[in-house]
């Protein structure tokens, strides 16, 4: 099976674009990725499109209607916050399988302002829905409280995650925000669900990101290896059965499972990873995932944030883009935007926020506690 | 059919009376407890059972984690006209060892709670609509 390479990747600046349609947002990112690859839509053999808000509305085909209806197959994916990563992974699998040798993957979302709904279905009785105890802020607050109880992690340490990621995004012109948020501002912000204040929750924004991926043979034939990024691992898991968790997702196990598989597939250990874009949907989540992804022992997570190990310049920088907390979190776009961020560092093109000498990077998303996707990426040799 | 002034928000999820209990199911094959009720196929991948007994779950448990919800969750959650922040808890049931989420009974703050604390199921009003009080289960610290 051929290795798969990213040869073109880009994202629009995340923000609020109520007057632009979803297909136009996706089309913009798609054209940017094609430009980055020096190719056109004519070169693409299939399109994998991720979007959640209009999952029933053929967003992928409507993107092609903006940039060129070549008649290629289009697959539309929806997988909560793992939607974009799912679209990317479907493309990866098609190339792995040898069905195509070059495809386009696009993730798009238009969120608008305000708070996300919980895990409720659109019809019938939403599980936990009516009493409001199964919302995402509640689930991640409680998971953070468990970490605090087991390892002594403090409110201040959780808040420092937000300080760090907001600082990072001041160096990222494509992030929603470029503002510093001092510790006292973060801790003093409106409480959403203790210990997460409003500044410790991801930002709902509109966004799109796209990637052109291809087989090794194709990348070499096109002479694209100098800026190419190799996909060393692509893994997805769902929430495994646990008799104690019938009414709430365990936000840790599906990431732990995916991380183990991803490191095995890539043949590398967590200590070899130079930078990580992980799913900081809440500040507490980032702390949990340090342990889940093996970046440190779970009990070390508080110390890691205190000592700047996960800040730019630290041992393993996490969410140098600003993360979901400050770059923003357009659900369907996030997975590919993470891959864009890591790829940009591996290419040595991240400017002020460049992680020096980055060779291996990891991206992680988790959808509603039950869909985890991890990619390990490497600078092409 | 005339409607009584008090109705459960979700019918068949909990019993009434002085000592209310949550109603779940138990798999006849592997013994796993479910709440909400699992009725068609067992979720345990190593079990092929399709037979379930409806069971009343133990009405006490111990706090696994808790927090306070300060914002009004969007639909489909029902919060009433005037949103009041509420305390919530995830409680591990005494017998079944399954974690069940719920709001904490009116009047209790996170300061009143600690992990491992014993809680019991109570039924309280969640919201009112067209003159009917709709109820839901909540977790209440058990008087020692």
Short mmCIF file of N, CA and C in Angstrom, two decimals, chain A residues 118-264:
data_model
loop_
_atom_site.label_atom_id
_atom_site.label_comp_id
_atom_site.label_asym_id
_atom_site.label_seq_id
_atom_site.Cartn_x
_atom_site.Cartn_y
_atom_site.Cartn_z
N UNK A 118 -26.37 20.36 23.15
CA UNK A 118 -25.72 19.21 23.75
C UNK A 118 -25.85 17.99 22.88
N UNK A 119 -25.89 16.83 23.50
CA UNK A 119 -25.91 15.60 22.74
C UNK A 119 -27.30 15.18 22.31
N UNK A 120 -28.25 16.07 22.34
CA UNK A 120 -29.62 15.69 22.05
C UNK A 120 -29.86 15.39 20.59
N UNK A 121 -30.72 14.45 20.32
CA UNK A 121 -31.09 14.17 18.94
C UNK A 121 -32.13 15.19 18.51
N UNK A 122 -32.36 15.27 17.19
CA UNK A 122 -33.27 16.30 16.71
C UNK A 122 -34.72 15.88 16.90
N UNK A 123 -34.97 14.60 17.12
CA UNK A 123 -36.34 14.20 17.41
C UNK A 123 -36.34 13.13 18.49
N UNK A 124 -37.48 12.91 19.05
CA UNK A 124 -37.56 11.97 20.16
C UNK A 124 -37.05 12.63 21.42
N UNK A 125 -36.94 11.84 22.46
CA UNK A 125 -36.49 12.39 23.73
C UNK A 125 -34.97 12.41 23.74
N UNK A 126 -34.36 13.58 23.86
CA UNK A 126 -32.91 13.59 23.89
C UNK A 126 -32.41 12.98 25.20
N UNK A 127 -31.48 12.05 25.09
CA UNK A 127 -30.91 11.45 26.27
C UNK A 127 -30.37 12.55 27.16
N UNK A 128 -30.73 12.55 28.40
CA UNK A 128 -30.23 13.54 29.34
C UNK A 128 -30.65 14.95 28.98
N UNK A 129 -31.33 15.08 27.87
CA UNK A 129 -31.52 16.41 27.31
C UNK A 129 -32.31 17.35 28.20
N UNK A 130 -33.44 16.87 28.66
CA UNK A 130 -34.36 17.78 29.31
C UNK A 130 -33.84 18.33 30.63
N UNK A 131 -32.94 17.57 31.27
CA UNK A 131 -32.51 18.07 32.56
C UNK A 131 -31.20 18.82 32.49
N UNK A 132 -30.57 18.85 31.33
CA UNK A 132 -29.42 19.72 31.15
C UNK A 132 -28.18 19.32 31.91
N UNK A 133 -28.02 18.02 32.20
CA UNK A 133 -26.82 17.60 32.92
C UNK A 133 -25.84 16.91 32.00
N UNK A 134 -26.21 16.70 30.75
CA UNK A 134 -25.31 16.01 29.82
C UNK A 134 -24.75 16.94 28.77
N UNK A 135 -24.73 18.23 29.03
CA UNK A 135 -24.17 19.17 28.05
C UNK A 135 -22.66 19.01 28.01
N UNK A 136 -22.05 19.45 26.90
CA UNK A 136 -20.61 19.32 26.78
C UNK A 136 -19.86 20.11 27.87
N UNK A 137 -20.27 21.36 28.17
CA UNK A 137 -19.58 22.07 29.26
C UNK A 137 -19.65 21.29 30.57
N UNK A 138 -20.78 20.65 30.83
CA UNK A 138 -20.93 19.90 32.08
C UNK A 138 -20.03 18.67 32.08
N UNK A 139 -20.03 17.95 30.97
CA UNK A 139 -19.24 16.71 30.89
C UNK A 139 -17.74 17.01 31.07
N UNK A 140 -17.26 18.07 30.39
CA UNK A 140 -15.83 18.38 30.49
C UNK A 140 -15.48 19.07 31.80
N UNK A 141 -16.44 19.73 32.41
CA UNK A 141 -16.20 20.30 33.74
C UNK A 141 -16.04 19.16 34.74
N UNK A 142 -16.94 18.18 34.66
CA UNK A 142 -16.87 17.06 35.61
C UNK A 142 -15.63 16.21 35.40
N UNK A 143 -15.24 16.03 34.13
CA UNK A 143 -14.02 15.27 33.86
C UNK A 143 -12.80 16.03 34.41
N UNK A 144 -12.84 17.36 34.32
CA UNK A 144 -11.76 18.17 34.90
C UNK A 144 -11.74 18.06 36.41
N UNK A 145 -12.92 18.04 37.00
CA UNK A 145 -13.00 17.91 38.47
C UNK A 145 -12.44 16.56 38.92
N UNK A 146 -12.65 15.53 38.09
CA UNK A 146 -12.09 14.22 38.43
C UNK A 146 -10.56 14.28 38.40
N UNK A 147 -10.01 14.98 37.38
CA UNK A 147 -8.56 15.13 37.28
C UNK A 147 -8.04 15.90 38.50
N UNK A 148 -8.78 16.93 38.88
CA UNK A 148 -8.39 17.73 40.04
C UNK A 148 -8.36 16.86 41.30
N UNK A 149 -9.36 16.01 41.42
CA UNK A 149 -9.43 15.17 42.61
C UNK A 149 -8.29 14.15 42.62
N UNK A 150 -8.03 13.52 41.46
CA UNK A 150 -7.02 12.46 41.42
C UNK A 150 -5.60 12.99 41.51
N UNK A 151 -5.35 14.17 40.89
CA UNK A 151 -3.96 14.62 40.76
C UNK A 151 -3.72 16.00 41.34
N UNK A 152 -4.71 16.57 41.97
CA UNK A 152 -4.52 17.87 42.60
C UNK A 152 -4.45 19.04 41.63
N UNK A 153 -4.90 18.85 40.40
CA UNK A 153 -4.86 19.92 39.40
C UNK A 153 -5.76 21.07 39.87
N UNK A 154 -5.26 22.31 39.74
CA UNK A 154 -6.00 23.45 40.29
C UNK A 154 -6.74 24.23 39.20
N UNK A 155 -7.72 25.01 39.64
CA UNK A 155 -8.44 25.94 38.76
C UNK A 155 -7.44 26.82 38.01
N UNK A 156 -6.41 27.30 38.73
CA UNK A 156 -5.41 28.16 38.10
C UNK A 156 -4.65 27.43 36.99
N UNK A 157 -4.35 26.16 37.22
CA UNK A 157 -3.63 25.40 36.18
C UNK A 157 -4.51 25.20 34.95
N UNK A 158 -5.78 24.89 35.16
CA UNK A 158 -6.69 24.79 34.01
C UNK A 158 -6.75 26.12 33.26
N UNK A 159 -6.80 27.21 34.02
CA UNK A 159 -6.91 28.53 33.40
C UNK A 159 -5.66 28.88 32.59
N UNK A 160 -4.51 28.38 33.03
CA UNK A 160 -3.26 28.67 32.31
C UNK A 160 -3.25 28.10 30.89
N UNK A 161 -4.04 27.04 30.66
CA UNK A 161 -4.17 26.49 29.31
C UNK A 161 -4.72 27.57 28.38
N UNK A 162 -5.72 28.26 28.87
CA UNK A 162 -6.36 29.30 28.07
C UNK A 162 -5.42 30.49 27.84
N UNK A 163 -4.67 30.86 28.88
CA UNK A 163 -3.69 31.95 28.75
C UNK A 163 -2.68 31.58 27.66
N UNK A 164 -2.19 30.36 27.71
CA UNK A 164 -1.19 29.89 26.74
C UNK A 164 -1.75 29.90 25.32
N UNK A 165 -2.94 29.32 25.12
CA UNK A 165 -3.46 29.18 23.76
C UNK A 165 -3.86 30.54 23.18
N UNK A 166 -4.38 31.43 24.02
CA UNK A 166 -4.65 32.78 23.52
C UNK A 166 -3.36 33.48 23.14
N UNK A 167 -2.31 33.27 23.95
CA UNK A 167 -1.01 33.88 23.60
C UNK A 167 -0.54 33.34 22.25
N UNK A 168 -0.61 32.04 22.07
CA UNK A 168 -0.17 31.45 20.80
C UNK A 168 -0.88 32.09 19.61
N UNK A 169 -2.17 32.32 19.76
CA UNK A 169 -2.93 32.80 18.60
C UNK A 169 -2.61 34.25 18.25
N UNK A 170 -1.92 34.97 19.16
CA UNK A 170 -1.48 36.33 18.77
C UNK A 170 -0.44 36.23 17.67
N UNK A 171 0.16 35.03 17.51
CA UNK A 171 1.18 34.83 16.48
C UNK A 171 0.60 34.18 15.24
N UNK A 172 -0.72 33.95 15.24
CA UNK A 172 -1.35 33.25 14.12
C UNK A 172 -2.40 34.15 13.46
N UNK A 173 -2.04 34.73 12.30
CA UNK A 173 -2.99 35.65 11.64
C UNK A 173 -4.28 34.98 11.19
N UNK A 174 -4.32 33.65 11.13
CA UNK A 174 -5.54 32.96 10.69
C UNK A 174 -6.46 32.58 11.85
N UNK A 175 -6.02 32.89 13.08
CA UNK A 175 -6.86 32.60 14.25
C UNK A 175 -7.97 33.63 14.36
N UNK A 176 -9.07 33.23 15.01
CA UNK A 176 -10.17 34.17 15.26
C UNK A 176 -9.66 35.35 16.08
N UNK A 177 -8.96 35.08 17.18
CA UNK A 177 -8.52 36.14 18.10
C UNK A 177 -7.01 36.32 18.07
N UNK A 178 -6.57 37.55 18.18
CA UNK A 178 -5.16 37.86 18.40
C UNK A 178 -5.06 38.74 19.64
N UNK A 179 -5.53 38.23 20.74
CA UNK A 179 -5.48 39.03 21.97
C UNK A 179 -4.94 38.19 23.12
N UNK A 180 -4.13 38.85 23.95
CA UNK A 180 -3.63 38.17 25.15
C UNK A 180 -4.75 38.15 26.19
N UNK A 181 -4.85 37.07 26.95
CA UNK A 181 -5.81 37.01 28.06
C UNK A 181 -5.03 36.64 29.32
N UNK A 182 -4.69 37.64 30.16
CA UNK A 182 -3.93 37.36 31.37
C UNK A 182 -4.69 36.41 32.30
N UNK A 183 -3.95 35.75 33.17
CA UNK A 183 -4.53 34.74 34.06
C UNK A 183 -5.73 35.26 34.84
N UNK A 184 -5.60 36.48 35.38
CA UNK A 184 -6.70 37.01 36.20
C UNK A 184 -7.95 37.27 35.34
N UNK A 185 -7.74 37.61 34.05
CA UNK A 185 -8.88 37.82 33.16
C UNK A 185 -9.59 36.49 32.89
N UNK A 186 -8.80 35.45 32.64
CA UNK A 186 -9.38 34.14 32.37
C UNK A 186 -10.14 33.64 33.59
N UNK A 187 -9.50 33.74 34.77
CA UNK A 187 -10.13 33.21 35.98
C UNK A 187 -11.33 34.05 36.41
N UNK A 188 -11.30 35.33 36.02
CA UNK A 188 -12.38 36.23 36.43
C UNK A 188 -13.52 36.31 35.43
N UNK A 189 -13.38 35.59 34.29
CA UNK A 189 -14.44 35.65 33.28
C UNK A 189 -15.68 34.92 33.79
N UNK A 190 -16.78 35.16 33.09
CA UNK A 190 -18.05 34.53 33.47
C UNK A 190 -17.89 33.02 33.60
N UNK A 191 -18.38 32.47 34.71
CA UNK A 191 -18.27 31.02 34.91
C UNK A 191 -19.31 30.32 34.05
N UNK A 192 -18.88 29.30 33.31
CA UNK A 192 -19.82 28.53 32.49
C UNK A 192 -20.19 27.25 33.23
N UNK A 193 -19.20 26.42 33.51
CA UNK A 193 -19.42 25.25 34.37
C UNK A 193 -18.09 25.02 35.08
N UNK A 194 -18.07 25.21 36.38
CA UNK A 194 -16.82 25.18 37.13
C UNK A 194 -16.06 23.89 36.84
N UNK A 195 -14.76 23.92 36.53
CA UNK A 195 -13.86 25.07 36.59
C UNK A 195 -13.63 25.79 35.27
N UNK A 196 -14.50 25.67 34.30
CA UNK A 196 -14.28 26.35 33.02
C UNK A 196 -15.06 27.68 32.95
N UNK A 197 -14.31 28.79 32.83
CA UNK A 197 -14.97 30.07 32.59
C UNK A 197 -15.18 30.23 31.09
N UNK A 198 -15.84 31.31 30.72
CA UNK A 198 -16.15 31.53 29.30
C UNK A 198 -14.88 31.52 28.44
N UNK A 199 -13.78 32.09 28.95
CA UNK A 199 -12.54 32.13 28.18
C UNK A 199 -11.84 30.77 28.15
N UNK A 200 -12.40 29.80 28.84
CA UNK A 200 -11.84 28.44 28.84
C UNK A 200 -12.71 27.49 28.03
N UNK A 201 -13.62 28.08 27.23
CA UNK A 201 -14.47 27.30 26.32
C UNK A 201 -14.09 27.66 24.89
N UNK A 202 -14.19 26.69 23.98
CA UNK A 202 -13.82 26.96 22.59
C UNK A 202 -14.75 28.01 21.99
N UNK A 203 -14.22 28.69 20.96
CA UNK A 203 -14.97 29.78 20.34
C UNK A 203 -15.72 29.25 19.12
N UNK A 204 -17.02 29.50 19.05
CA UNK A 204 -17.80 29.14 17.87
C UNK A 204 -17.52 30.14 16.76
N UNK A 205 -16.93 29.67 15.67
CA UNK A 205 -16.62 30.55 14.54
C UNK A 205 -17.00 29.84 13.25
N UNK A 206 -16.99 30.60 12.16
CA UNK A 206 -17.15 30.02 10.83
C UNK A 206 -15.75 29.77 10.28
N UNK A 207 -15.61 28.71 9.50
CA UNK A 207 -14.28 28.44 8.96
C UNK A 207 -14.31 27.33 7.93
N UNK A 208 -13.19 27.20 7.22
CA UNK A 208 -13.03 26.12 6.25
C UNK A 208 -11.54 25.85 6.07
N UNK A 209 -11.23 24.60 5.81
CA UNK A 209 -9.85 24.19 5.55
C UNK A 209 -9.89 23.07 4.53
N UNK A 210 -8.83 22.93 3.74
CA UNK A 210 -8.83 21.90 2.70
C UNK A 210 -7.43 21.35 2.49
N UNK A 211 -7.38 20.12 2.01
CA UNK A 211 -6.09 19.47 1.76
C UNK A 211 -6.14 18.68 0.46
N UNK A 212 -5.05 18.73 -0.31
CA UNK A 212 -4.87 17.86 -1.46
C UNK A 212 -3.93 16.75 -1.02
N UNK A 213 -4.38 15.51 -1.11
CA UNK A 213 -3.52 14.41 -0.69
C UNK A 213 -3.35 13.42 -1.85
N UNK A 214 -2.20 12.73 -1.87
CA UNK A 214 -1.93 11.84 -3.00
C UNK A 214 -0.99 10.71 -2.60
N UNK A 215 -0.83 9.78 -3.51
CA UNK A 215 0.07 8.65 -3.29
C UNK A 215 1.53 9.13 -3.42
N UNK A 216 2.44 8.31 -2.91
CA UNK A 216 3.86 8.67 -3.01
C UNK A 216 4.30 8.78 -4.46
N UNK A 217 3.84 7.84 -5.26
CA UNK A 217 4.22 7.84 -6.67
C UNK A 217 3.78 9.15 -7.35
N UNK A 218 2.55 9.55 -7.02
CA UNK A 218 2.01 10.78 -7.63
C UNK A 218 2.80 12.00 -7.17
N UNK A 219 3.11 12.04 -5.89
CA UNK A 219 3.85 13.19 -5.35
C UNK A 219 5.22 13.31 -6.04
N UNK A 220 5.86 12.17 -6.24
CA UNK A 220 7.17 12.18 -6.90
C UNK A 220 7.04 12.58 -8.37
N UNK A 221 6.02 11.99 -9.02
CA UNK A 221 5.79 12.29 -10.45
C UNK A 221 5.57 13.79 -10.66
N UNK A 222 4.84 14.42 -9.72
CA UNK A 222 4.54 15.85 -9.86
C UNK A 222 5.67 16.73 -9.33
N UNK A 223 6.68 16.12 -8.74
CA UNK A 223 7.80 16.90 -8.20
C UNK A 223 7.41 17.72 -6.98
N UNK A 224 6.55 17.13 -6.11
CA UNK A 224 6.03 17.89 -4.97
C UNK A 224 6.66 17.46 -3.63
N UNK A 225 7.68 16.64 -3.67
CA UNK A 225 8.16 16.08 -2.41
C UNK A 225 8.84 17.10 -1.49
N UNK A 226 9.34 18.18 -2.05
CA UNK A 226 10.10 19.13 -1.20
C UNK A 226 9.22 19.78 -0.12
N UNK A 227 7.95 19.99 -0.39
CA UNK A 227 7.06 20.57 0.63
C UNK A 227 6.02 19.56 1.12
N UNK A 228 6.18 18.31 0.73
CA UNK A 228 5.16 17.31 1.07
C UNK A 228 5.24 16.91 2.53
N UNK A 229 4.10 16.48 3.05
CA UNK A 229 4.01 16.00 4.43
C UNK A 229 3.44 14.58 4.38
N UNK A 230 4.17 13.66 5.01
CA UNK A 230 3.77 12.24 4.97
C UNK A 230 2.79 11.93 6.11
N UNK A 231 1.72 11.21 5.79
CA UNK A 231 0.77 10.78 6.82
C UNK A 231 1.30 9.46 7.39
N UNK A 232 1.86 9.53 8.60
CA UNK A 232 2.45 8.31 9.19
C UNK A 232 1.39 7.45 9.86
N UNK A 233 0.33 8.08 10.34
CA UNK A 233 -0.75 7.31 10.96
C UNK A 233 -2.07 8.06 10.81
N UNK A 234 -3.13 7.30 10.56
CA UNK A 234 -4.49 7.85 10.54
C UNK A 234 -5.37 6.84 11.27
N UNK A 235 -5.91 7.26 12.39
CA UNK A 235 -6.63 6.33 13.27
C UNK A 235 -7.94 6.95 13.72
N UNK A 236 -8.95 6.12 13.83
CA UNK A 236 -10.22 6.60 14.39
C UNK A 236 -10.78 5.55 15.34
N UNK A 237 -11.35 6.01 16.43
CA UNK A 237 -12.00 5.10 17.38
C UNK A 237 -13.36 5.66 17.77
N UNK A 238 -14.19 4.77 18.31
CA UNK A 238 -15.44 5.21 18.94
C UNK A 238 -15.38 4.81 20.41
N UNK A 239 -16.31 5.32 21.18
CA UNK A 239 -16.35 5.09 22.62
C UNK A 239 -16.55 3.60 22.91
N UNK A 240 -15.57 2.95 23.55
CA UNK A 240 -15.75 1.52 23.81
C UNK A 240 -16.71 1.25 24.97
N UNK A 241 -17.29 0.05 24.97
CA UNK A 241 -18.26 -0.35 25.99
C UNK A 241 -17.64 -0.34 27.38
N UNK A 242 -18.27 0.32 28.31
CA UNK A 242 -17.89 0.26 29.72
C UNK A 242 -19.18 0.23 30.52
N UNK A 243 -19.32 -0.76 31.36
CA UNK A 243 -20.59 -0.96 32.06
C UNK A 243 -20.98 0.23 32.94
N UNK A 244 -19.99 1.04 33.35
CA UNK A 244 -20.34 2.15 34.24
C UNK A 244 -20.78 3.39 33.47
N UNK A 245 -20.54 3.41 32.16
CA UNK A 245 -20.84 4.63 31.40
C UNK A 245 -21.97 4.42 30.41
N UNK A 246 -23.18 4.31 30.91
CA UNK A 246 -24.32 4.10 30.04
C UNK A 246 -24.99 5.42 29.67
N UNK A 247 -24.85 6.40 30.52
CA UNK A 247 -25.58 7.64 30.24
C UNK A 247 -24.65 8.81 30.00
N UNK A 248 -23.33 8.62 30.14
CA UNK A 248 -22.43 9.72 29.80
C UNK A 248 -21.21 9.16 29.09
N UNK A 249 -20.66 9.93 28.12
CA UNK A 249 -19.46 9.44 27.44
C UNK A 249 -18.25 9.60 28.36
N UNK A 250 -17.34 8.65 28.30
CA UNK A 250 -16.06 8.80 28.98
C UNK A 250 -15.15 9.53 28.00
N UNK A 251 -14.75 10.74 28.34
CA UNK A 251 -14.02 11.56 27.36
C UNK A 251 -12.56 11.14 27.24
N UNK A 252 -12.13 10.20 28.04
CA UNK A 252 -10.72 9.81 28.01
C UNK A 252 -10.44 8.54 27.20
N UNK A 253 -11.30 7.52 27.35
CA UNK A 253 -10.93 6.21 26.80
C UNK A 253 -10.78 6.20 25.29
N UNK A 254 -11.64 6.91 24.57
CA UNK A 254 -11.52 6.77 23.11
C UNK A 254 -10.26 7.47 22.60
N UNK A 255 -9.78 8.50 23.32
CA UNK A 255 -8.49 9.11 22.94
C UNK A 255 -7.32 8.19 23.30
N UNK A 256 -7.39 7.58 24.48
CA UNK A 256 -6.30 6.67 24.88
C UNK A 256 -6.16 5.52 23.87
N UNK A 257 -7.31 5.00 23.45
CA UNK A 257 -7.33 3.89 22.49
C UNK A 257 -6.74 4.33 21.15
N UNK A 258 -7.16 5.51 20.68
CA UNK A 258 -6.70 6.01 19.38
C UNK A 258 -5.20 6.32 19.43
N UNK A 259 -4.73 6.89 20.55
CA UNK A 259 -3.31 7.24 20.65
C UNK A 259 -2.44 6.00 20.57
N UNK A 260 -2.86 4.95 21.28
CA UNK A 260 -2.09 3.70 21.27
C UNK A 260 -1.97 3.17 19.83
N UNK A 261 -3.12 3.14 19.14
CA UNK A 261 -3.11 2.63 17.76
C UNK A 261 -2.28 3.51 16.83
N UNK A 262 -2.36 4.82 17.04
CA UNK A 262 -1.65 5.75 16.14
C UNK A 262 -0.13 5.62 16.31
N UNK A 263 0.33 5.54 17.57
CA UNK A 263 1.77 5.39 17.77
C UNK A 263 2.26 4.07 17.19
N UNK A 264 1.43 3.02 17.30
CA UNK A 264 1.81 1.72 16.72
C UNK A 264 1.89 1.81 15.21
#
